[in-house]
Amino acid sequence: MTRITAQPGIMDIALYQGGQSYLAGVSDVLKLSSNENPLGPPPSAMQALSDAAGGMHLYPSTDHASLRAAIGEVWNVDLDRVICGVGSDEVLQFVTQAFAGPGDEIIYTEHGFSMYPILTSMAGATRVCVDEHERVVDVDAILTAVTENTRVVLLANPANPTGTMLPVEELERLADGLPDYVILVIDGAYAEFSDGYDGGISLARDRSNVLVTRTFSKLYGLGGLRVGWGYGPREMMDVMNRIRQPFNLSVVQLAAAEAAVRDRDWLDTCIALNSEQRARLTGALRQLGLACDESHANFVLARAADSTEADAAEAALNAAGILVRRVAGYGFPEGLRITVGNAEQTGRVIEALTQWREGAAA
Ligand SMILES: *Cc1c(COP(=O)(O)O)cnc(C)c1O
């Protein structure tokens, strides 16, 4: 019998499920379940990290000035409008915690990132989940769901796990259609993988209610390091910085992320590899009778006929030592989200699925 109780919302949270990382009895596992970079971390970031290690008896900077300056230069944004966090997950937590609480509503969409309901409940706010249209975010459905209690709309563009995206005009229509007391968060975890898209930065530039988030976890190959950032109005930064822990990022995190963001060659190499292998994987999956939308990210969502067929496809991949992500929790019991690997890895996926189809036909 205890009189200790959790704050409202906390017990509604189901623990986040990460991508599977091991297979019993298999040593050479190919992990394509968490959208990590097949080329590993950038060598420039590894060098910067080891150079910085000698200074780790000293507290890190609390204002992240050097990293924000680098982000400002590379992405052509005002560094005073940038905030850095422990992954973009922390930046998302700043915004939901700072601007929503009990009685407030946070909107996200049917196939939205699984952190969104978690963040909503962490803030004690009410979850409002809106339908998508054919696996694409539906702007009108979001606008219809807005009430006087809405505080935040959480949206990933490109989206995870569908890989689909809203064109900039649609994002703009959404931003313009929302009341001025609602914050539009454009989660750009996969923005760099979409050719010609700036992740909503230009949209955020002149608006008082748009926050863009970015991460070093996907394209930059630093998922294990935990660094992300956000770009929004100064007033929003002023609020969020008050709940940010003063030393949320360590000296090695700051140094490695700064080196990575300045490493344009690395970025170009990774983007080129991804587009090439993504097109190859998409084409092969379709030929094998697994439906997939055009992906704008570093993964492809393959849809089998039903969950039984998806089970069989997953079993065939696992037997070949390959891990992918099942996405039933995102509304796709028939879905397999497959990270785009390098040429050899993509070849392994195609080979395993081809053999599976041939075996089933025999
Ligand atoms: C991976 C991912 C993130 C980024 O998480 P980090 O905390 O930056 O590692 C954010 N949003 C979406 C949609 C993602 O898939």
Short mmCIF file of C-alpha atoms and ligand atoms in Angstrom, two decimals:
data_model
loop_
_atom_site.label_atom_id
_atom_site.label_comp_id
_atom_site.label_asym_id
_atom_site.label_seq_id
_atom_site.Cartn_x
_atom_site.Cartn_y
_atom_site.Cartn_z
CA MET A 1 0.00 0.00 0.00
CA THR A 2 1.65 3.19 -1.11
CA ARG A 3 0.59 6.80 -1.23
CA ILE A 4 3.24 7.58 -3.81
CA THR A 5 1.56 8.22 -7.16
CA ALA A 6 2.93 9.12 -10.58
CA GLN A 7 2.02 12.40 -12.23
CA PRO A 8 -0.97 12.37 -14.62
CA GLY A 9 -0.27 10.62 -17.92
CA ILE A 10 2.89 8.78 -16.89
CA MET A 11 1.25 5.41 -16.31
CA ASP A 12 -0.38 5.62 -19.79
CA ILE A 13 3.06 5.35 -21.34
CA ALA A 14 4.05 2.02 -22.87
CA LEU A 15 7.84 1.72 -22.89
CA TYR A 16 9.44 2.64 -26.21
CA GLN A 17 10.39 -0.40 -28.29
CA GLY A 18 13.73 0.02 -30.05
CA GLY A 19 14.69 -1.90 -33.17
CA GLN A 20 15.76 -5.47 -32.44
CA SER A 21 19.54 -5.81 -32.34
CA TYR A 22 20.39 -9.49 -32.01
CA LEU A 23 19.30 -12.88 -33.33
CA ALA A 24 19.83 -16.00 -31.21
CA GLY A 25 22.67 -18.07 -32.61
CA VAL A 26 23.65 -15.68 -35.40
CA SER A 27 26.99 -13.89 -35.14
CA ASP A 28 26.99 -11.92 -38.40
CA VAL A 29 23.74 -10.03 -37.85
CA LEU A 30 22.79 -7.35 -40.35
CA LYS A 31 20.76 -4.80 -38.39
CA LEU A 32 18.37 -2.94 -40.64
CA SER A 33 15.83 -2.20 -37.93
CA SER A 34 16.77 1.27 -36.65
CA ASN A 35 17.62 3.38 -39.71
CA GLU A 36 21.29 3.67 -38.83
CA ASN A 37 23.98 4.73 -41.27
CA PRO A 38 25.53 1.75 -43.14
CA LEU A 39 28.82 3.64 -43.44
CA GLY A 40 29.17 4.00 -39.66
CA PRO A 41 30.16 7.23 -37.95
CA PRO A 42 32.03 9.93 -39.90
CA PRO A 43 35.83 9.61 -39.39
CA SER A 44 35.96 13.39 -38.83
CA ALA A 45 33.63 13.02 -35.84
CA MET A 46 35.60 10.11 -34.39
CA GLN A 47 38.78 12.20 -34.60
CA ALA A 48 37.13 15.22 -32.96
CA LEU A 49 35.71 13.01 -30.23
CA SER A 50 39.08 11.53 -29.32
CA ASP A 51 40.74 14.95 -29.44
CA ALA A 52 38.10 16.28 -27.04
CA ALA A 53 38.38 13.35 -24.64
CA GLY A 54 41.42 14.88 -22.92
CA GLY A 55 39.20 17.72 -21.74
CA MET A 56 36.43 15.68 -20.25
CA HIS A 57 37.35 16.51 -16.66
CA LEU A 58 35.99 19.99 -17.46
CA TYR A 59 32.30 20.79 -17.62
CA PRO A 60 31.02 21.36 -21.14
CA SER A 61 29.75 24.70 -22.39
CA THR A 62 26.22 25.30 -21.29
CA ASP A 63 25.17 27.39 -24.28
CA HIS A 64 26.56 25.09 -27.02
CA ALA A 65 27.80 28.24 -28.77
CA SER A 66 30.36 26.53 -30.95
CA LEU A 67 28.03 23.78 -32.19
CA ARG A 68 25.21 26.27 -32.76
CA ALA A 69 27.56 28.50 -34.74
CA ALA A 70 28.51 25.56 -36.95
CA ILE A 71 24.84 24.65 -37.48
CA GLY A 72 24.09 28.30 -38.21
CA GLU A 73 26.80 28.48 -40.88
CA VAL A 74 26.03 25.19 -42.56
CA TRP A 75 22.25 25.53 -42.61
CA ASN A 76 22.17 29.30 -42.97
CA VAL A 77 20.14 29.91 -39.83
CA ASP A 78 20.44 32.42 -36.98
CA LEU A 79 22.32 30.61 -34.19
CA ASP A 80 20.25 32.41 -31.56
CA ARG A 81 17.27 30.48 -32.84
CA VAL A 82 18.94 27.06 -32.47
CA ILE A 83 18.69 24.77 -29.44
CA CYS A 84 20.60 21.49 -28.99
CA GLY A 85 19.46 18.38 -27.20
CA VAL A 86 20.28 14.80 -26.31
CA GLY A 87 19.01 13.55 -29.65
CA SER A 88 16.15 15.35 -31.30
CA ASP A 89 13.98 13.36 -28.89
CA GLU A 90 15.07 15.76 -26.17
CA VAL A 91 14.22 18.79 -28.30
CA LEU A 92 10.78 17.28 -28.89
CA GLN A 93 10.49 16.83 -25.14
CA PHE A 94 11.42 20.49 -24.54
CA VAL A 95 8.60 21.68 -26.75
CA THR A 96 5.90 19.33 -25.47
CA GLN A 97 6.86 19.85 -21.83
CA ALA A 98 7.25 23.62 -22.09
CA PHE A 99 4.06 24.32 -24.00
CA ALA A 100 1.53 21.62 -23.04
CA GLY A 101 0.21 20.20 -19.80
CA PRO A 102 -2.91 18.63 -18.28
CA GLY A 103 -6.04 19.77 -20.14
CA ASP A 104 -4.08 20.62 -23.29
CA GLU A 105 -4.13 18.57 -26.48
CA ILE A 106 -1.28 17.46 -28.70
CA ILE A 107 -2.10 16.30 -32.21
CA TYR A 108 -0.16 13.68 -34.15
CA THR A 109 -1.17 11.37 -36.97
CA GLU A 110 -2.25 7.77 -37.46
CA HIS A 111 1.14 6.40 -38.53
CA GLY A 112 3.19 9.03 -36.69
CA PHE A 113 6.46 8.35 -34.83
CA SER A 114 5.85 6.27 -31.71
CA MET A 115 7.55 8.84 -29.48
CA TYR A 116 4.70 11.33 -30.07
CA PRO A 117 2.09 9.65 -27.86
CA ILE A 118 4.81 9.03 -25.26
CA LEU A 119 5.86 12.70 -25.23
CA THR A 120 2.21 13.77 -25.01
CA SER A 121 1.63 11.65 -21.92
CA MET A 122 4.96 12.72 -20.41
CA ALA A 123 3.64 16.28 -20.52
CA GLY A 124 0.36 15.15 -18.97
CA ALA A 125 -1.47 16.36 -22.08
CA THR A 126 -4.25 14.63 -24.02
CA ARG A 127 -3.42 12.50 -27.06
CA VAL A 128 -5.26 13.40 -30.26
CA CYS A 129 -4.45 10.99 -33.07
CA VAL A 130 -5.68 12.03 -36.52
CA ASP A 131 -6.24 9.79 -39.58
CA GLU A 132 -3.87 9.87 -42.52
CA HIS A 133 -4.90 9.44 -46.14
CA GLU A 134 -3.28 6.47 -47.91
CA ARG A 135 -0.24 6.59 -45.59
CA VAL A 136 0.28 10.33 -46.10
CA VAL A 137 -0.38 13.00 -43.49
CA ASP A 138 -3.74 14.69 -44.12
CA VAL A 139 -3.54 18.46 -43.56
CA ASP A 140 -7.30 18.95 -43.56
CA ALA A 141 -7.81 16.20 -40.99
CA ILE A 142 -5.29 17.93 -38.70
CA LEU A 143 -6.90 21.33 -39.14
CA THR A 144 -10.32 19.85 -38.37
CA ALA A 145 -9.00 18.28 -35.15
CA VAL A 146 -7.73 21.58 -33.75
CA THR A 147 -9.64 22.92 -30.74
CA GLU A 148 -9.06 25.79 -28.35
CA ASN A 149 -7.09 23.31 -26.20
CA THR A 150 -4.64 22.30 -28.92
CA ARG A 151 -1.09 23.40 -28.15
CA VAL A 152 1.22 21.39 -30.40
CA VAL A 153 1.07 19.43 -33.68
CA LEU A 154 3.81 16.82 -34.08
CA LEU A 155 4.67 15.74 -37.59
CA ALA A 156 7.67 14.03 -39.17
CA ASN A 157 8.49 15.00 -42.74
CA PRO A 158 9.58 12.66 -44.32
CA ALA A 159 7.53 10.41 -42.06
CA ASN A 160 8.60 7.31 -40.15
CA PRO A 161 7.67 4.48 -40.83
CA THR A 162 5.88 5.32 -44.10
CA GLY A 163 8.74 7.24 -45.74
CA THR A 164 6.16 9.47 -47.42
CA MET A 165 6.24 13.24 -47.24
CA LEU A 166 4.13 16.35 -47.60
CA PRO A 167 5.22 18.78 -50.28
CA VAL A 168 6.33 22.18 -48.98
CA GLU A 169 3.09 23.81 -50.20
CA GLU A 170 1.06 21.46 -48.01
CA LEU A 171 3.28 22.16 -44.99
CA GLU A 172 2.80 25.83 -45.66
CA ARG A 173 -0.96 25.42 -45.87
CA LEU A 174 -0.87 23.63 -42.52
CA ALA A 175 1.29 26.29 -40.86
CA ASP A 176 -0.95 29.05 -42.20
CA GLY A 177 -4.14 27.23 -41.26
CA LEU A 178 -3.26 26.64 -37.61
CA PRO A 179 -4.35 29.20 -35.01
CA ASP A 180 -1.44 31.31 -33.72
CA TYR A 181 -1.54 29.61 -30.31
CA VAL A 182 -0.66 26.21 -31.83
CA ILE A 183 2.98 25.21 -32.42
CA LEU A 184 3.70 23.19 -35.55
CA VAL A 185 6.68 20.89 -34.99
CA ILE A 186 8.25 19.61 -38.19
CA ASP A 187 10.44 16.67 -37.18
CA GLY A 188 13.17 16.48 -39.80
CA ALA A 189 14.96 13.34 -38.65
CA TYR A 190 15.09 12.22 -42.31
CA ALA A 191 15.05 15.63 -44.00
CA GLU A 192 18.51 15.30 -45.55
CA PHE A 193 17.50 12.17 -47.46
CA SER A 194 14.87 14.06 -49.43
CA ASP A 195 16.38 15.74 -52.45
CA GLY A 196 15.96 19.51 -52.48
CA TYR A 197 14.02 19.70 -49.21
CA ASP A 198 15.35 22.00 -46.48
CA GLY A 199 13.47 20.30 -43.66
CA GLY A 200 11.05 23.18 -43.30
CA ILE A 201 13.78 25.66 -42.32
CA SER A 202 12.64 28.35 -44.74
CA LEU A 203 9.07 27.84 -43.57
CA ALA A 204 10.14 28.33 -39.94
CA ARG A 205 12.24 31.38 -40.76
CA ASP A 206 9.42 33.95 -40.79
CA ARG A 207 6.85 32.24 -38.61
CA SER A 208 6.22 32.61 -34.89
CA ASN A 209 4.77 29.13 -34.37
CA VAL A 210 6.95 26.67 -36.33
CA LEU A 211 9.74 24.60 -34.78
CA VAL A 212 11.93 22.38 -36.93
CA THR A 213 13.91 19.52 -35.36
CA ARG A 214 16.94 17.72 -36.77
CA THR A 215 19.15 14.88 -35.64
CA PHE A 216 22.69 13.55 -35.94
CA SER A 217 21.37 10.01 -35.45
CA LYS A 218 20.41 9.07 -39.00
CA LEU A 219 22.33 10.57 -41.91
CA TYR A 220 25.28 11.60 -39.75
CA GLY A 221 25.78 8.13 -38.30
CA LEU A 222 25.83 9.28 -34.67
CA GLY A 223 22.78 7.54 -33.18
CA GLY A 224 24.84 6.22 -30.29
CA LEU A 225 26.22 9.66 -29.47
CA ARG A 226 22.79 11.33 -28.92
CA VAL A 227 22.73 14.81 -30.42
CA GLY A 228 19.92 16.71 -32.11
CA TRP A 229 18.83 20.29 -32.58
CA GLY A 230 15.85 22.51 -33.17
CA TYR A 231 15.27 25.78 -35.03
CA GLY A 232 12.41 28.08 -34.15
CA PRO A 233 11.42 31.54 -32.97
CA ARG A 234 13.67 33.23 -30.39
CA GLU A 235 10.78 33.49 -27.93
CA MET A 236 10.34 29.72 -28.07
CA MET A 237 14.09 29.20 -27.46
CA ASP A 238 13.90 31.46 -24.42
CA VAL A 239 11.14 29.30 -22.92
CA MET A 240 12.70 25.94 -23.78
CA ASN A 241 16.18 26.90 -22.54
CA ARG A 242 14.74 27.35 -19.04
CA ILE A 243 13.83 23.65 -18.81
CA ARG A 244 16.97 22.40 -20.58
CA GLN A 245 19.55 21.01 -18.19
CA PRO A 246 22.59 23.31 -18.31
CA PHE A 247 25.00 20.48 -19.18
CA ASN A 248 22.75 18.29 -21.29
CA LEU A 249 25.47 17.68 -23.89
CA SER A 250 28.95 16.43 -22.99
CA VAL A 251 32.26 17.75 -24.33
CA VAL A 252 32.65 14.74 -26.61
CA GLN A 253 29.10 14.99 -27.94
CA LEU A 254 29.56 18.66 -28.76
CA ALA A 255 32.93 18.15 -30.44
CA ALA A 256 31.86 15.17 -32.56
CA ALA A 257 28.59 16.75 -33.68
CA GLU A 258 30.34 19.96 -34.69
CA ALA A 259 32.85 18.05 -36.80
CA ALA A 260 30.04 16.04 -38.40
CA VAL A 261 27.89 19.02 -39.31
CA ARG A 262 30.87 20.68 -41.03
CA ASP A 263 31.72 17.51 -42.97
CA ARG A 264 29.85 18.21 -46.19
CA ASP A 265 31.72 15.53 -48.14
CA TRP A 266 30.53 12.90 -45.72
CA LEU A 267 26.99 14.13 -46.04
CA ASP A 268 27.10 14.03 -49.85
CA THR A 269 28.60 10.52 -49.87
CA CYS A 270 25.91 9.16 -47.55
CA ILE A 271 23.06 10.83 -49.41
CA ALA A 272 24.28 9.49 -52.76
CA LEU A 273 24.63 5.95 -51.43
CA ASN A 274 21.18 6.09 -49.89
CA SER A 275 19.39 7.33 -53.02
CA GLU A 276 21.03 4.69 -55.16
CA GLN A 277 20.32 1.76 -52.83
CA ARG A 278 16.85 3.02 -51.91
CA ALA A 279 15.80 3.00 -55.56
CA ARG A 280 17.29 -0.47 -56.01
CA LEU A 281 15.58 -1.87 -52.90
CA THR A 282 12.21 -0.30 -53.73
CA GLY A 283 12.29 -1.72 -57.25
CA ALA A 284 13.25 -5.18 -56.04
CA LEU A 285 10.58 -5.28 -53.34
CA ARG A 286 7.88 -4.30 -55.80
CA GLN A 287 9.05 -6.98 -58.22
CA LEU A 288 8.78 -9.48 -55.40
CA GLY A 289 5.15 -8.48 -54.87
CA LEU A 290 5.73 -6.43 -51.73
CA ALA A 291 4.00 -3.07 -52.09
CA CYS A 292 5.93 0.06 -51.18
CA ASP A 293 5.42 3.77 -51.48
CA GLU A 294 8.20 5.96 -52.82
CA SER A 295 10.42 6.58 -49.79
CA HIS A 296 12.01 9.95 -49.06
CA ALA A 297 14.02 8.60 -46.13
CA ASN A 298 16.72 5.97 -45.45
CA PHE A 299 14.30 3.09 -45.12
CA VAL A 300 11.53 1.51 -47.16
CA LEU A 301 8.22 0.29 -45.78
CA ALA A 302 7.38 -3.00 -47.52
CA ARG A 303 3.79 -4.12 -47.22
CA ALA A 304 2.93 -7.80 -47.54
CA ALA A 305 -0.58 -9.08 -48.31
CA ASP A 306 -1.29 -9.58 -44.61
CA SER A 307 0.43 -10.13 -41.27
CA THR A 308 0.90 -13.87 -41.96
CA GLU A 309 2.80 -13.16 -45.14
CA ALA A 310 4.83 -10.49 -43.33
CA ASP A 311 5.67 -13.05 -40.62
CA ALA A 312 6.96 -15.40 -43.32
CA ALA A 313 9.02 -12.69 -45.00
CA GLU A 314 10.50 -11.67 -41.65
CA ALA A 315 11.32 -15.29 -40.81
CA ALA A 316 13.15 -15.64 -44.14
CA LEU A 317 15.14 -12.47 -43.46
CA ASN A 318 15.97 -13.58 -39.92
CA ALA A 319 17.11 -16.96 -41.21
CA ALA A 320 19.55 -15.04 -43.42
CA GLY A 321 20.77 -13.10 -40.37
CA ILE A 322 18.89 -9.91 -41.24
CA LEU A 323 16.88 -7.86 -38.75
CA VAL A 324 14.15 -5.50 -39.92
CA ARG A 325 11.47 -3.60 -38.04
CA ARG A 326 7.90 -4.85 -37.70
CA VAL A 327 5.57 -1.89 -37.47
CA ALA A 328 2.25 -3.29 -36.22
CA GLY A 329 2.32 -0.65 -33.49
CA TYR A 330 2.25 1.98 -36.23
CA GLY A 331 -0.86 0.52 -37.82
CA PHE A 332 0.92 -1.81 -40.24
CA PRO A 333 0.67 -5.44 -39.09
CA GLU A 334 1.53 -6.38 -42.68
CA GLY A 335 4.54 -4.06 -42.78
CA LEU A 336 8.30 -4.50 -42.64
CA ARG A 337 10.39 -1.38 -42.36
CA ILE A 338 13.77 -2.05 -43.90
CA THR A 339 16.70 0.35 -43.47
CA VAL A 340 18.53 1.07 -46.71
CA GLY A 341 21.99 -0.44 -46.37
CA ASN A 342 25.07 -0.35 -48.56
CA ALA A 343 25.21 -2.25 -51.87
CA GLU A 344 26.27 -5.54 -50.32
CA GLN A 345 23.65 -5.34 -47.55
CA THR A 346 20.85 -4.44 -49.94
CA GLY A 347 21.94 -7.38 -52.06
CA ARG A 348 21.60 -9.66 -49.03
CA VAL A 349 18.04 -8.47 -48.39
CA ILE A 350 16.99 -8.93 -52.00
CA GLU A 351 18.61 -12.37 -52.14
CA ALA A 352 16.88 -13.56 -48.96
CA LEU A 353 13.46 -12.37 -50.09
CA THR A 354 13.92 -13.76 -53.60
CA GLN A 355 14.76 -17.19 -52.18
CA TRP A 356 11.75 -16.95 -49.89
CA ARG A 357 9.41 -16.26 -52.82
CA GLU A 358 10.98 -19.01 -54.89
CA GLY A 359 10.72 -21.45 -51.98
CA ALA A 360 7.05 -20.60 -51.48
CA ALA A 361 6.36 -21.13 -55.18
CA ALA A 362 8.13 -24.49 -55.29
C1 LIG B 1 14.98 8.50 -35.34
C2 LIG B 1 13.94 9.53 -35.22
C3 LIG B 1 14.12 10.66 -34.42
C4 LIG B 1 15.46 10.98 -33.84
O1 LIG B 1 15.75 10.55 -32.67
P1 LIG B 1 17.07 11.04 -31.94
O2 LIG B 1 16.58 11.29 -30.57
O3 LIG B 1 17.55 12.28 -32.59
O4 LIG B 1 18.02 9.92 -32.08
C5 LIG B 1 13.14 11.62 -34.37
N1 LIG B 1 12.01 11.48 -35.09
C6 LIG B 1 11.81 10.44 -35.88
C7 LIG B 1 10.57 10.38 -36.69
C8 LIG B 1 12.76 9.42 -35.96
O5 LIG B 1 12.53 8.36 -36.73
#
